[in-house]
mmCIF file of C-alpha atoms and ligand atoms in Angstrom:
data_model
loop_
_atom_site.group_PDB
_atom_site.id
_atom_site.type_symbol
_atom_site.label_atom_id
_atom_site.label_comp_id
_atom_site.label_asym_id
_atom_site.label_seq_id
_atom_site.Cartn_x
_atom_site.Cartn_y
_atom_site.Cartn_z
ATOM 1 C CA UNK A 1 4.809 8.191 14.009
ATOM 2 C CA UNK A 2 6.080 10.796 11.648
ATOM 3 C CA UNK A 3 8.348 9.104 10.260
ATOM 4 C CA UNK A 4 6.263 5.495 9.295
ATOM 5 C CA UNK A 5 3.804 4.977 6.536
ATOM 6 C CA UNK A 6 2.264 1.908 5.559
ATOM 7 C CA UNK A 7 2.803 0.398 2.354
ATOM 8 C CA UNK A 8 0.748 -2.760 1.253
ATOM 9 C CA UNK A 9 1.782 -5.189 -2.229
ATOM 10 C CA UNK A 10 -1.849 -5.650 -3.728
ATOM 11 C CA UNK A 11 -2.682 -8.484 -5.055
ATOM 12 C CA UNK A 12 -1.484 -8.113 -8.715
ATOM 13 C CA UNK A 13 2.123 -7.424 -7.085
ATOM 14 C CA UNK A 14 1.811 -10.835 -5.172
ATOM 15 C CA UNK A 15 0.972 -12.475 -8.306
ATOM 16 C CA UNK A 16 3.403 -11.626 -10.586
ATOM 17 C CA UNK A 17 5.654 -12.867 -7.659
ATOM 18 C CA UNK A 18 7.037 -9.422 -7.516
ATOM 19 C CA UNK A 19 7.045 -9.006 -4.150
ATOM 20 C CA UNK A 20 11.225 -9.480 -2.946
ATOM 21 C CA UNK A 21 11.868 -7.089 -6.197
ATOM 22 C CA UNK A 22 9.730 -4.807 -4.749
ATOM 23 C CA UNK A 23 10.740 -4.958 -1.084
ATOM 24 C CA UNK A 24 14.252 -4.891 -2.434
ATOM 25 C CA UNK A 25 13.526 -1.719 -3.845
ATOM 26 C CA UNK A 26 12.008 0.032 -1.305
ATOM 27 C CA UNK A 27 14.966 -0.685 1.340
ATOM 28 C CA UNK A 28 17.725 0.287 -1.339
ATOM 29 C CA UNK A 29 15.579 3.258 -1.291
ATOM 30 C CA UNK A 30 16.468 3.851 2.392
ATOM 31 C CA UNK A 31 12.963 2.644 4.474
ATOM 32 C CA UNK A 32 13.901 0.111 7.218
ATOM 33 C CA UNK A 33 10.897 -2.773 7.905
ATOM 34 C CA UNK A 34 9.309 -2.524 11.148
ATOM 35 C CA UNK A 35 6.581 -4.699 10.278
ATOM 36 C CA UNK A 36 5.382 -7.105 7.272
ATOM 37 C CA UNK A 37 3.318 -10.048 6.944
ATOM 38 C CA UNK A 38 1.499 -11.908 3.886
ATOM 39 C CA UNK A 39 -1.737 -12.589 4.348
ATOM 40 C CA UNK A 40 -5.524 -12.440 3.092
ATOM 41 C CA UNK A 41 -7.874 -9.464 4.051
ATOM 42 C CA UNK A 42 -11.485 -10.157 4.400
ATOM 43 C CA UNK A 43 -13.937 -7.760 2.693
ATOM 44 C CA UNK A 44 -15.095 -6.004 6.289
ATOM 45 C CA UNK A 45 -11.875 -5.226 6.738
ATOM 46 C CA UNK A 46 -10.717 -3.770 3.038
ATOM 47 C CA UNK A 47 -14.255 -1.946 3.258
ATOM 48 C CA UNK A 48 -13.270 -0.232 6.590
ATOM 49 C CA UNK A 49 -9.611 0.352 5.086
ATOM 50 C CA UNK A 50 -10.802 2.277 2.003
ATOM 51 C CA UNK A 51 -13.707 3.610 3.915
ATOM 52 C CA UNK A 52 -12.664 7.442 2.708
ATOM 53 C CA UNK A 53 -13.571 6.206 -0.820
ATOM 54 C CA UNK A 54 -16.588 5.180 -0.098
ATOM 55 C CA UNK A 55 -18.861 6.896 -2.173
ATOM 56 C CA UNK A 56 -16.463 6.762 -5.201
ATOM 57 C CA UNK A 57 -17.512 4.582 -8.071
ATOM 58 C CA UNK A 58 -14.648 2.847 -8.316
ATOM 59 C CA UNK A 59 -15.089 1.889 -4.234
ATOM 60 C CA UNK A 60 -16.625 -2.013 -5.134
ATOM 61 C CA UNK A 61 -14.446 -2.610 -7.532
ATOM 62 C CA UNK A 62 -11.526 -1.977 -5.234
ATOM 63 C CA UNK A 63 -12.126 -3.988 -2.301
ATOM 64 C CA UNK A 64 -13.494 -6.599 -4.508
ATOM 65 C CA UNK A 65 -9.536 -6.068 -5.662
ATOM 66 C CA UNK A 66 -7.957 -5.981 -2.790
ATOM 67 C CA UNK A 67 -9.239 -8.963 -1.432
ATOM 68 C CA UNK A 68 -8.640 -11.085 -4.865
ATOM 69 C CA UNK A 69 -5.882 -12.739 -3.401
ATOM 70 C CA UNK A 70 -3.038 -12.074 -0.966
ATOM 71 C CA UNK A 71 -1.329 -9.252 0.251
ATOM 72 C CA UNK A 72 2.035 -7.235 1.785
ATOM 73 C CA UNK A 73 0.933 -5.101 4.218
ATOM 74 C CA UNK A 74 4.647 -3.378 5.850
ATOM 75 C CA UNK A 75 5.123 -0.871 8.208
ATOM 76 C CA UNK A 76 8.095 1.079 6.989
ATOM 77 C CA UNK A 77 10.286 3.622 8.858
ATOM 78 C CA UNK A 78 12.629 6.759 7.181
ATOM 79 C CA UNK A 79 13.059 10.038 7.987
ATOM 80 C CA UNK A 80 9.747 11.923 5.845
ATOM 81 C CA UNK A 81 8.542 8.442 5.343
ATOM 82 C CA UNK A 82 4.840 9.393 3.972
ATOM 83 C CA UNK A 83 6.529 11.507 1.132
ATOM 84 C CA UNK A 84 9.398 9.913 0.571
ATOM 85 C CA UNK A 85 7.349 6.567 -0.349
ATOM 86 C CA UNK A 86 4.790 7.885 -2.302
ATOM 87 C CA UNK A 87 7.343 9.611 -4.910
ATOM 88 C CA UNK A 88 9.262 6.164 -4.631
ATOM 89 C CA UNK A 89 5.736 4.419 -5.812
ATOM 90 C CA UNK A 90 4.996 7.099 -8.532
ATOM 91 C CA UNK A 91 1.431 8.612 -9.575
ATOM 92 C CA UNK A 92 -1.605 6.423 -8.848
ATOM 93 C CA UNK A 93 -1.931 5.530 -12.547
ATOM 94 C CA UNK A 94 1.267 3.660 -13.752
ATOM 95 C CA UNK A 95 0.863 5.536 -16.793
ATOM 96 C CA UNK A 96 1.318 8.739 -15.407
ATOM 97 C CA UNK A 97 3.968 7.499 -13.129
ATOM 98 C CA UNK A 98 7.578 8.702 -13.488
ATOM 99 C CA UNK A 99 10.189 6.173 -14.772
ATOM 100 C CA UNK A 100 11.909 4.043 -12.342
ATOM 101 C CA UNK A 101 9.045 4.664 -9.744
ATOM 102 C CA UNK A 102 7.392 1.087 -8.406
ATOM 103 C CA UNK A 103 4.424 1.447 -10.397
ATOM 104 C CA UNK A 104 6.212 2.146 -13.327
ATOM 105 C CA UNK A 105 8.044 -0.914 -13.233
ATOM 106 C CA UNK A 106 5.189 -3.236 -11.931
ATOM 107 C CA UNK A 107 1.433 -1.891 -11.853
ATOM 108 C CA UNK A 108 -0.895 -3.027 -14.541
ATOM 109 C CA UNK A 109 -3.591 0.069 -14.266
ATOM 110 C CA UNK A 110 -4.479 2.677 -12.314
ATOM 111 C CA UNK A 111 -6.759 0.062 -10.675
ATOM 112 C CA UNK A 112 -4.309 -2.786 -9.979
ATOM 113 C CA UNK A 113 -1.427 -0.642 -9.238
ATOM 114 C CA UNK A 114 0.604 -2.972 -7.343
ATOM 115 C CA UNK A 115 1.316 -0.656 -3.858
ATOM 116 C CA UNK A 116 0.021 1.788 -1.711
ATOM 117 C CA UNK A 117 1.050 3.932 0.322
ATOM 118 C CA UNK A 118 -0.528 6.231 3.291
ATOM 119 C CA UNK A 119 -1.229 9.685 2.082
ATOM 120 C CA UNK A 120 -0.446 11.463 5.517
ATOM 121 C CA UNK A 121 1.218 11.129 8.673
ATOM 122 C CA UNK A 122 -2.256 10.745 10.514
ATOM 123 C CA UNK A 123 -3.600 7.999 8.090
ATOM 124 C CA UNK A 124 -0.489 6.421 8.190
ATOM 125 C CA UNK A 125 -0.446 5.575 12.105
ATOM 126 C CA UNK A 126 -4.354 4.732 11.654
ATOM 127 C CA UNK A 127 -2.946 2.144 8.417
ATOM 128 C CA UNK A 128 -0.283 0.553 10.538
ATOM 129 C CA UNK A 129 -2.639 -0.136 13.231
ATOM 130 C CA UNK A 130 -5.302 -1.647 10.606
ATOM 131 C CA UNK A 131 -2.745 -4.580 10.070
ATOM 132 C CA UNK A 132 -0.277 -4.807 12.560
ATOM 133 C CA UNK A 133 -0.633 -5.316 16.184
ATOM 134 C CA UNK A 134 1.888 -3.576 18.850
ATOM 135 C CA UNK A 135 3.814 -6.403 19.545
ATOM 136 C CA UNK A 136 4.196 -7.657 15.929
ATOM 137 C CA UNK A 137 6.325 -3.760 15.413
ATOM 138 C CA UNK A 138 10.095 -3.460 16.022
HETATM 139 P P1 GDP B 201 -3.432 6.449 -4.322
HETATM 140 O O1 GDP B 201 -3.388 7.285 -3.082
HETATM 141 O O2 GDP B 201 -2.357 6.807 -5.328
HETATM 142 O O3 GDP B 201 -3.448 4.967 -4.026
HETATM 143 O O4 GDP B 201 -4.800 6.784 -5.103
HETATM 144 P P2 GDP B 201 -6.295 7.075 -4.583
HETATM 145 O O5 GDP B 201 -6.318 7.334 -3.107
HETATM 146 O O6 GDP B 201 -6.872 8.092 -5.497
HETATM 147 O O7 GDP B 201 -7.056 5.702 -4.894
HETATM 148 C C1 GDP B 201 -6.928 4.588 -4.023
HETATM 149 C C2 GDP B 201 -6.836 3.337 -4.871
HETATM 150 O O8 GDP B 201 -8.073 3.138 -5.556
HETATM 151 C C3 GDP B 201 -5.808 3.368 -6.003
HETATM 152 O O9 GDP B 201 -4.511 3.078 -5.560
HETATM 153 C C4 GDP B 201 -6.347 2.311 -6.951
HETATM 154 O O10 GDP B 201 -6.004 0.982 -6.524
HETATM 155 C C5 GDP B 201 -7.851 2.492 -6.788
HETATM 156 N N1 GDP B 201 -8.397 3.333 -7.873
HETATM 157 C C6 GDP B 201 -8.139 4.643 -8.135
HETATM 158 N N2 GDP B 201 -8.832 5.070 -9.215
HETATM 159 C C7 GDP B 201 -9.548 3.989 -9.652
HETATM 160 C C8 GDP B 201 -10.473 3.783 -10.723
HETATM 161 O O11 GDP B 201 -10.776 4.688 -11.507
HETATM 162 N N3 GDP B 201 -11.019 2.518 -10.838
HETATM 163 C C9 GDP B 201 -10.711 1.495 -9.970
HETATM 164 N N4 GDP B 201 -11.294 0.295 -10.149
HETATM 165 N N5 GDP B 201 -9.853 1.669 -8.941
HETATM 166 C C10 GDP B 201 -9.276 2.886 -8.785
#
């Protein structure tokens, strides 16, 4: 699995109705789609999703976030996938974020920062299986 990472569109991206700009962007960029649906997650499951950030302050605020309204979740395939997507994204706070980079272009705050993406190889196989299902990946 080396070579997928998981990136979701959080809510904010959904609505600004960003989300075809976005995908649009990240397969110019080279990452084929080996899994995507839209769809609502319930708190249990963005608790357990963000459970590594548990004790951060922030941690209720997100998953009260994340489950504000729909979201992407898409299991993406390239060759270095986990770093190649997060310098395609940009730094976690749009602010900080270089020019050009997907949270540049659409994320609000460092908060609602319109994607993620896994931070590992290893976290990235446990992401895709969070959403997807083996027979809903090519
Ligand atoms: P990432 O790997 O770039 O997504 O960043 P982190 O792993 O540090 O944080 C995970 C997510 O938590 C971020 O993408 C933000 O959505 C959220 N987050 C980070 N810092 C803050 C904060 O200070 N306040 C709130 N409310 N959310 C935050």
């Amino acid at each position: 699995m080396s070579n997928r990472t998981l990136a979701i569109i959080k809510p904010d991206g959904v609505r600004k109705n960003v989300v075809g700009k976005i995908i649009a962007q990240i397969t110019e960029a080279g990452f084929t789609v080996k899994g995507m649906k839209l769809m609502r997650m319930s708190k249990e499951s963005a608790q357990a999703f963000y459970e590594v950030h548990k004790e951060r302050p922030f941690y209720g605020e997100l998953v009260d976030f994340m489950i504000s309204g729909p979201v992407v979740p898409i299991a993406l395939e390239k060759e270095n996938a986990v770093a190649d997507f997060r310098k395609l994204i940009g730094a976690t706070d749009p602010a900080q974020a270089e020019s050009g980079t997907i949270r540049k272009l659409y994320a609000g705050s460092k908060a609602e920062n319109a994607v993620h993406g896994s931070d590992s190889d290893e976290n990235a196989a446990l992401e895709i299986s969070h959403f997807f299902s083996r027979n809903e990946l090519l």
